[in-house]
């Protein structure tokens, strides 16, 4: 009888472990002084978050243009894909933070006009808020950033501009930023009806072009981040990603560069996410 009870108890524990799932909260709010209002973010908590006392590594997962913090939840199936990767041992349990960069203004960078400082908000308010509210490891080694399209651009610029903060970066189908001062001026006029001066455009170009940042940063700074770059062969952003790959090769910066069959679509990004989770997990681990 005792053996049967022990077996039943162990079986029950095993079943509970097997059926345990993560949780996603897709509209968590906090107040921003920099952006003068409440900001939303979504967050994935791993299956054992509520039953453990441990702290976790964190992945900041950025959405693309036209989506908000719910994009990766609704269309990217982040809950199902991450739970599956963790259960199969291909990803370590982690917290995933998905910010909103499409309320009032769109984009992850400080505005060329100087009146919408989203990047300042991200690093000075969002990151400290989530990393003190949740059980998150706050060292560079346990922090990663990834994103698609506009969010891929955010991944490039955040990791290139703040390499001391991220262990890995995974831009997917990324917008790699403007290529010239004239392009910055055209963008400012087209999207913001703003006449940017040459000085403003040069400053923006130096801060928010992946090619400019690769040129200006040292090899040591760039390679302190592990890079995984992925873009479809039918993607309209293929050329820019290829140019970044070439620039990194010329600078002899180790990186993973993948061109796979596909275009600029959620079908493509859902297939990319498992590899992103595996790649960032490897950087979280001790080699």
mmCIF file of C-alpha atoms in Angstrom:
data_model
loop_
_atom_site.group_PDB
_atom_site.id
_atom_site.type_symbol
_atom_site.label_atom_id
_atom_site.label_comp_id
_atom_site.label_asym_id
_atom_site.label_seq_id
_atom_site.Cartn_x
_atom_site.Cartn_y
_atom_site.Cartn_z
ATOM 1 C CA UNK A 1 0.000 0.000 0.000
ATOM 2 C CA UNK A 2 2.801 2.432 0.936
ATOM 3 C CA UNK A 3 4.606 1.784 -2.349
ATOM 4 C CA UNK A 4 1.418 2.443 -4.326
ATOM 5 C CA UNK A 5 0.876 5.732 -2.447
ATOM 6 C CA UNK A 6 4.458 6.854 -3.124
ATOM 7 C CA UNK A 7 4.114 5.906 -6.805
ATOM 8 C CA UNK A 8 0.790 7.767 -7.093
ATOM 9 C CA UNK A 9 2.260 10.863 -5.435
ATOM 10 C CA UNK A 10 5.294 10.857 -7.747
ATOM 11 C CA UNK A 11 3.048 10.326 -10.772
ATOM 12 C CA UNK A 12 0.873 13.265 -9.692
ATOM 13 C CA UNK A 13 3.905 15.532 -9.307
ATOM 14 C CA UNK A 14 5.153 14.459 -12.727
ATOM 15 C CA UNK A 15 1.752 15.140 -14.277
ATOM 16 C CA UNK A 16 1.546 18.579 -12.646
ATOM 17 C CA UNK A 17 5.018 19.438 -13.935
ATOM 18 C CA UNK A 18 4.118 18.262 -17.428
ATOM 19 C CA UNK A 19 0.893 20.269 -17.589
ATOM 20 C CA UNK A 20 2.325 23.438 -16.045
ATOM 21 C CA UNK A 21 2.291 26.380 -18.473
ATOM 22 C CA UNK A 22 3.584 29.896 -18.541
ATOM 23 C CA UNK A 23 1.358 32.942 -18.296
ATOM 24 C CA UNK A 24 1.020 36.031 -20.474
ATOM 25 C CA UNK A 25 -0.387 39.354 -19.301
ATOM 26 C CA UNK A 26 -0.896 41.469 -22.397
ATOM 27 C CA UNK A 27 -1.828 44.852 -20.928
ATOM 28 C CA UNK A 28 0.247 45.789 -17.903
ATOM 29 C CA UNK A 29 0.475 49.556 -17.306
ATOM 30 C CA UNK A 30 2.918 51.841 -15.583
ATOM 31 C CA UNK A 31 3.412 55.578 -15.481
ATOM 32 C CA UNK A 32 6.053 57.362 -17.568
ATOM 33 C CA UNK A 33 7.357 60.811 -16.690
ATOM 34 C CA UNK A 34 9.445 60.995 -19.875
ATOM 35 C CA UNK A 35 6.525 60.224 -22.208
ATOM 36 C CA UNK A 36 4.024 62.010 -19.956
ATOM 37 C CA UNK A 37 1.431 59.291 -19.457
ATOM 38 C CA UNK A 38 0.711 55.642 -18.817
ATOM 39 C CA UNK A 39 2.507 53.059 -20.951
ATOM 40 C CA UNK A 40 1.509 49.458 -21.611
ATOM 41 C CA UNK A 41 3.623 46.362 -21.943
ATOM 42 C CA UNK A 42 2.964 42.633 -22.190
ATOM 43 C CA UNK A 43 4.908 40.083 -20.182
ATOM 44 C CA UNK A 44 5.453 36.319 -20.375
ATOM 45 C CA UNK A 45 6.207 34.554 -17.083
ATOM 46 C CA UNK A 46 7.666 31.026 -17.318
ATOM 47 C CA UNK A 47 5.797 27.923 -16.071
ATOM 48 C CA UNK A 48 7.583 27.718 -12.703
ATOM 49 C CA UNK A 49 7.482 31.447 -11.888
ATOM 50 C CA UNK A 50 4.734 31.176 -9.266
ATOM 51 C CA UNK A 51 6.112 28.021 -7.618
ATOM 52 C CA UNK A 52 9.794 29.003 -7.368
ATOM 53 C CA UNK A 53 11.785 31.703 -5.621
ATOM 54 C CA UNK A 54 14.444 32.006 -8.311
ATOM 55 C CA UNK A 55 15.221 34.999 -10.493
ATOM 56 C CA UNK A 56 15.163 34.720 -14.270
ATOM 57 C CA UNK A 57 16.970 36.059 -17.322
ATOM 58 C CA UNK A 58 14.989 38.456 -19.473
ATOM 59 C CA UNK A 59 14.337 38.871 -23.177
ATOM 60 C CA UNK A 60 12.979 42.198 -24.447
ATOM 61 C CA UNK A 61 10.920 41.253 -27.515
ATOM 62 C CA UNK A 62 9.983 44.194 -29.750
ATOM 63 C CA UNK A 63 7.022 44.357 -32.140
ATOM 64 C CA UNK A 64 6.924 45.826 -35.637
ATOM 65 C CA UNK A 65 5.235 48.878 -37.138
ATOM 66 C CA UNK A 66 1.457 48.786 -36.898
ATOM 67 C CA UNK A 67 1.382 46.412 -33.925
ATOM 68 C CA UNK A 68 1.571 47.131 -30.215
ATOM 69 C CA UNK A 69 2.620 45.111 -27.164
ATOM 70 C CA UNK A 70 0.048 42.442 -28.049
ATOM 71 C CA UNK A 71 1.586 41.639 -31.457
ATOM 72 C CA UNK A 72 3.876 38.857 -30.298
ATOM 73 C CA UNK A 73 1.090 37.534 -28.047
ATOM 74 C CA UNK A 74 -1.721 37.514 -30.609
ATOM 75 C CA UNK A 75 0.112 36.797 -33.876
ATOM 76 C CA UNK A 76 3.511 35.540 -32.713
ATOM 77 C CA UNK A 77 2.096 32.843 -30.379
ATOM 78 C CA UNK A 78 4.777 33.649 -27.821
ATOM 79 C CA UNK A 79 3.071 31.664 -25.034
ATOM 80 C CA UNK A 80 2.770 28.403 -26.973
ATOM 81 C CA UNK A 81 6.180 28.628 -28.653
ATOM 82 C CA UNK A 82 8.078 29.563 -25.483
ATOM 83 C CA UNK A 83 6.347 26.949 -23.326
ATOM 84 C CA UNK A 84 7.179 24.306 -25.955
ATOM 85 C CA UNK A 85 10.834 25.374 -26.199
ATOM 86 C CA UNK A 86 11.234 25.282 -22.415
ATOM 87 C CA UNK A 87 9.472 21.912 -22.095
ATOM 88 C CA UNK A 88 11.713 20.415 -24.801
ATOM 89 C CA UNK A 89 14.847 21.753 -23.111
ATOM 90 C CA UNK A 90 15.739 23.995 -26.036
ATOM 91 C CA UNK A 91 15.248 27.220 -24.045
ATOM 92 C CA UNK A 92 15.876 28.112 -20.438
ATOM 93 C CA UNK A 93 12.961 29.490 -18.404
ATOM 94 C CA UNK A 94 12.996 33.246 -18.924
ATOM 95 C CA UNK A 95 10.813 36.316 -18.599
ATOM 96 C CA UNK A 96 9.846 38.005 -21.864
ATOM 97 C CA UNK A 97 8.922 41.702 -21.852
ATOM 98 C CA UNK A 98 7.063 43.104 -24.863
ATOM 99 C CA UNK A 99 6.781 46.935 -24.789
ATOM 100 C CA UNK A 100 4.308 49.119 -26.648
ATOM 101 C CA UNK A 101 5.892 51.437 -29.219
ATOM 102 C CA UNK A 102 2.702 52.412 -31.032
ATOM 103 C CA UNK A 103 0.708 54.665 -28.718
ATOM 104 C CA UNK A 104 0.721 58.430 -29.411
ATOM 105 C CA UNK A 105 3.849 58.035 -31.537
ATOM 106 C CA UNK A 106 5.406 55.069 -33.317
ATOM 107 C CA UNK A 107 8.987 53.901 -32.934
ATOM 108 C CA UNK A 108 11.672 52.850 -30.456
ATOM 109 C CA UNK A 109 14.003 55.838 -30.846
ATOM 110 C CA UNK A 110 14.190 59.401 -29.616
ATOM 111 C CA UNK A 111 12.302 61.523 -32.136
ATOM 112 C CA UNK A 112 14.301 63.674 -34.547
ATOM 113 C CA UNK A 113 12.314 66.687 -33.268
ATOM 114 C CA UNK A 114 13.450 66.076 -29.701
ATOM 115 C CA UNK A 115 9.963 65.994 -28.178
ATOM 116 C CA UNK A 116 9.336 62.224 -27.918
ATOM 117 C CA UNK A 117 12.204 60.380 -26.229
ATOM 118 C CA UNK A 118 11.122 56.748 -26.424
ATOM 119 C CA UNK A 119 14.639 55.335 -26.111
ATOM 120 C CA UNK A 120 15.161 57.327 -22.908
ATOM 121 C CA UNK A 121 11.869 55.936 -21.625
ATOM 122 C CA UNK A 122 12.889 52.366 -22.429
ATOM 123 C CA UNK A 123 16.215 52.479 -20.580
ATOM 124 C CA UNK A 124 15.433 54.934 -17.787
ATOM 125 C CA UNK A 125 11.868 53.919 -16.916
ATOM 126 C CA UNK A 126 10.614 50.669 -18.494
ATOM 127 C CA UNK A 127 13.686 48.544 -17.878
ATOM 128 C CA UNK A 128 14.156 49.606 -14.229
ATOM 129 C CA UNK A 129 10.413 49.175 -13.608
ATOM 130 C CA UNK A 130 10.114 45.603 -14.880
ATOM 131 C CA UNK A 131 13.463 44.506 -13.461
ATOM 132 C CA UNK A 132 12.486 45.581 -9.952
ATOM 133 C CA UNK A 133 8.817 44.522 -10.172
ATOM 134 C CA UNK A 134 9.562 40.986 -11.374
ATOM 135 C CA UNK A 135 12.247 38.512 -10.314
ATOM 136 C CA UNK A 136 14.673 39.374 -13.090
ATOM 137 C CA UNK A 137 18.453 38.992 -13.066
ATOM 138 C CA UNK A 138 19.813 42.462 -13.748
ATOM 139 C CA UNK A 139 23.279 41.686 -15.121
ATOM 140 C CA UNK A 140 24.238 42.055 -18.806
ATOM 141 C CA UNK A 141 24.802 38.320 -19.103
ATOM 142 C CA UNK A 142 21.126 37.617 -18.381
ATOM 143 C CA UNK A 143 19.575 40.286 -20.627
ATOM 144 C CA UNK A 144 18.781 39.953 -24.358
ATOM 145 C CA UNK A 145 16.859 41.901 -26.988
ATOM 146 C CA UNK A 146 15.093 40.726 -30.148
ATOM 147 C CA UNK A 147 12.419 42.034 -32.461
ATOM 148 C CA UNK A 148 10.912 42.039 -35.926
ATOM 149 C CA UNK A 149 10.957 44.718 -38.637
ATOM 150 C CA UNK A 150 10.770 48.060 -36.781
ATOM 151 C CA UNK A 151 11.509 46.054 -33.629
ATOM 152 C CA UNK A 152 14.441 44.437 -35.406
ATOM 153 C CA UNK A 153 15.749 47.958 -35.923
ATOM 154 C CA UNK A 154 15.188 48.595 -32.229
ATOM 155 C CA UNK A 155 17.185 45.446 -31.458
ATOM 156 C CA UNK A 156 20.088 46.600 -33.630
ATOM 157 C CA UNK A 157 20.223 50.139 -32.240
ATOM 158 C CA UNK A 158 19.661 49.246 -28.587
ATOM 159 C CA UNK A 159 22.389 46.588 -28.559
ATOM 160 C CA UNK A 160 24.826 48.661 -30.635
ATOM 161 C CA UNK A 161 24.251 51.809 -28.591
ATOM 162 C CA UNK A 162 24.196 49.991 -25.232
ATOM 163 C CA UNK A 163 26.426 46.916 -25.634
ATOM 164 C CA UNK A 164 27.169 46.995 -21.899
ATOM 165 C CA UNK A 165 23.551 46.033 -21.195
ATOM 166 C CA UNK A 166 22.850 43.066 -23.502
ATOM 167 C CA UNK A 167 24.451 39.645 -23.835
ATOM 168 C CA UNK A 168 22.739 38.909 -27.156
ATOM 169 C CA UNK A 169 20.614 40.538 -29.848
ATOM 170 C CA UNK A 170 18.407 38.904 -32.476
ATOM 171 C CA UNK A 171 17.108 41.308 -35.153
ATOM 172 C CA UNK A 172 14.541 39.639 -37.436
ATOM 173 C CA UNK A 173 13.687 41.091 -40.854
ATOM 174 C CA UNK A 174 15.089 44.302 -39.433
ATOM 175 C CA UNK A 175 14.788 47.869 -40.629
ATOM 176 C CA UNK A 176 18.457 48.837 -40.307
ATOM 177 C CA UNK A 177 17.927 52.605 -40.327
ATOM 178 C CA UNK A 178 18.452 55.460 -42.788
ATOM 179 C CA UNK A 179 21.457 55.427 -45.110
ATOM 180 C CA UNK A 180 22.023 59.173 -45.542
ATOM 181 C CA UNK A 181 21.325 62.636 -44.141
ATOM 182 C CA UNK A 182 18.948 63.311 -47.025
ATOM 183 C CA UNK A 183 16.973 60.179 -46.193
ATOM 184 C CA UNK A 184 16.579 61.341 -42.590
ATOM 185 C CA UNK A 185 15.285 64.694 -43.816
ATOM 186 C CA UNK A 186 12.806 63.003 -46.161
ATOM 187 C CA UNK A 187 11.558 60.751 -43.348
ATOM 188 C CA UNK A 188 11.116 63.709 -40.994
ATOM 189 C CA UNK A 189 9.086 65.566 -43.604
ATOM 190 C CA UNK A 190 7.020 62.570 -44.710
ATOM 191 C CA UNK A 191 6.135 61.126 -41.300
ATOM 192 C CA UNK A 192 6.268 64.150 -38.998
ATOM 193 C CA UNK A 193 5.855 67.133 -41.338
ATOM 194 C CA UNK A 194 9.074 68.431 -39.805
ATOM 195 C CA UNK A 195 11.921 70.242 -41.581
ATOM 196 C CA UNK A 196 14.999 68.682 -39.965
ATOM 197 C CA UNK A 197 18.212 70.685 -40.167
ATOM 198 C CA UNK A 198 21.368 69.067 -41.518
ATOM 199 C CA UNK A 199 22.814 68.998 -38.003
ATOM 200 C CA UNK A 200 19.707 67.253 -36.622
ATOM 201 C CA UNK A 201 19.731 64.762 -39.486
ATOM 202 C CA UNK A 202 23.440 63.976 -39.027
ATOM 203 C CA UNK A 203 22.913 63.381 -35.309
ATOM 204 C CA UNK A 204 19.946 61.098 -35.955
ATOM 205 C CA UNK A 205 21.868 59.178 -38.628
ATOM 206 C CA UNK A 206 24.821 58.590 -36.317
ATOM 207 C CA UNK A 207 22.530 57.300 -33.555
ATOM 208 C CA UNK A 208 19.949 55.272 -35.478
ATOM 209 C CA UNK A 209 21.632 53.725 -38.491
ATOM 210 C CA UNK A 210 23.049 50.243 -37.881
ATOM 211 C CA UNK A 211 25.687 50.811 -40.566
ATOM 212 C CA UNK A 212 26.799 54.118 -39.005
ATOM 213 C CA UNK A 213 26.969 52.561 -35.545
ATOM 214 C CA UNK A 214 28.991 49.562 -36.766
ATOM 215 C CA UNK A 215 31.416 52.016 -38.345
ATOM 216 C CA UNK A 216 31.759 54.170 -35.219
ATOM 217 C CA UNK A 217 31.850 51.436 -32.546
ATOM 218 C CA UNK A 218 34.952 49.411 -31.745
ATOM 219 C CA UNK A 219 35.137 45.740 -32.655
ATOM 220 C CA UNK A 220 35.403 44.913 -28.936
ATOM 221 C CA UNK A 221 32.183 46.790 -28.134
ATOM 222 C CA UNK A 222 30.180 45.159 -30.934
ATOM 223 C CA UNK A 223 31.392 41.611 -30.334
ATOM 224 C CA UNK A 224 30.642 41.856 -26.601
ATOM 225 C CA UNK A 225 27.085 41.129 -27.813
ATOM 226 C CA UNK A 226 26.267 37.777 -29.437
ATOM 227 C CA UNK A 227 24.432 38.421 -32.720
ATOM 228 C CA UNK A 228 21.779 36.383 -34.523
ATOM 229 C CA UNK A 229 20.440 38.107 -37.659
ATOM 230 C CA UNK A 230 17.632 36.508 -39.688
ATOM 231 C CA UNK A 231 15.832 37.749 -42.807
ATOM 232 C CA UNK A 232 13.731 36.081 -45.508
ATOM 233 C CA UNK A 233 14.993 35.837 -49.067
ATOM 234 C CA UNK A 234 11.793 37.485 -50.328
ATOM 235 C CA UNK A 235 11.801 40.261 -47.714
ATOM 236 C CA UNK A 236 11.918 43.872 -48.945
ATOM 237 C CA UNK A 237 14.440 44.564 -46.143
ATOM 238 C CA UNK A 238 16.817 41.857 -47.379
ATOM 239 C CA UNK A 239 19.341 44.325 -48.837
ATOM 240 C CA UNK A 240 19.805 46.322 -45.625
ATOM 241 C CA UNK A 241 20.323 43.182 -43.554
ATOM 242 C CA UNK A 242 22.842 41.905 -46.087
ATOM 243 C CA UNK A 243 24.762 45.196 -45.907
ATOM 244 C CA UNK A 244 24.922 44.899 -42.110
ATOM 245 C CA UNK A 245 26.216 41.343 -42.476
ATOM 246 C CA UNK A 246 28.945 42.568 -44.841
ATOM 247 C CA UNK A 247 29.870 45.444 -42.499
ATOM 248 C CA UNK A 248 30.202 43.020 -39.562
ATOM 249 C CA UNK A 249 32.297 40.654 -41.682
ATOM 250 C CA UNK A 250 34.627 43.520 -42.679
ATOM 251 C CA UNK A 251 35.027 44.413 -39.012
ATOM 252 C CA UNK A 252 35.620 40.705 -38.211
ATOM 253 C CA UNK A 253 32.772 40.635 -35.698
ATOM 254 C CA UNK A 254 31.477 37.074 -35.099
ATOM 255 C CA UNK A 255 27.771 36.751 -35.796
ATOM 256 C CA UNK A 256 25.118 34.362 -37.068
ATOM 257 C CA UNK A 257 23.465 35.454 -40.312
ATOM 258 C CA UNK A 258 20.550 33.474 -41.712
ATOM 259 C CA UNK A 259 18.686 33.913 -44.975
ATOM 260 C CA UNK A 260 15.717 31.550 -45.056
ATOM 261 C CA UNK A 261 12.859 30.996 -47.461
ATOM 262 C CA UNK A 262 10.106 33.506 -46.776
ATOM 263 C CA UNK A 263 8.982 37.102 -46.695
ATOM 264 C CA UNK A 264 7.945 39.848 -44.294
ATOM 265 C CA UNK A 265 5.220 37.940 -42.467
ATOM 266 C CA UNK A 266 4.128 36.415 -39.168
ATOM 267 C CA UNK A 267 4.458 32.994 -40.762
ATOM 268 C CA UNK A 268 8.182 33.710 -41.063
ATOM 269 C CA UNK A 269 8.613 35.257 -37.595
ATOM 270 C CA UNK A 270 6.790 32.437 -35.813
ATOM 271 C CA UNK A 271 9.328 30.015 -37.300
ATOM 272 C CA UNK A 272 12.166 32.324 -36.228
ATOM 273 C CA UNK A 273 11.157 32.613 -32.570
ATOM 274 C CA UNK A 274 12.204 29.072 -31.451
ATOM 275 C CA UNK A 275 15.742 29.676 -32.738
ATOM 276 C CA UNK A 276 15.834 33.092 -31.050
ATOM 277 C CA UNK A 277 14.859 31.502 -27.721
ATOM 278 C CA UNK A 278 17.530 28.843 -28.136
ATOM 279 C CA UNK A 279 20.192 31.396 -29.130
ATOM 280 C CA UNK A 280 19.573 33.770 -26.227
ATOM 281 C CA UNK A 281 19.392 30.816 -23.810
ATOM 282 C CA UNK A 282 22.877 29.761 -24.872
ATOM 283 C CA UNK A 283 24.192 33.214 -23.975
ATOM 284 C CA UNK A 284 22.479 33.035 -20.575
ATOM 285 C CA UNK A 285 24.272 29.766 -19.793
ATOM 286 C CA UNK A 286 27.857 29.195 -18.675
ATOM 287 C CA UNK A 287 29.955 27.715 -21.483
#
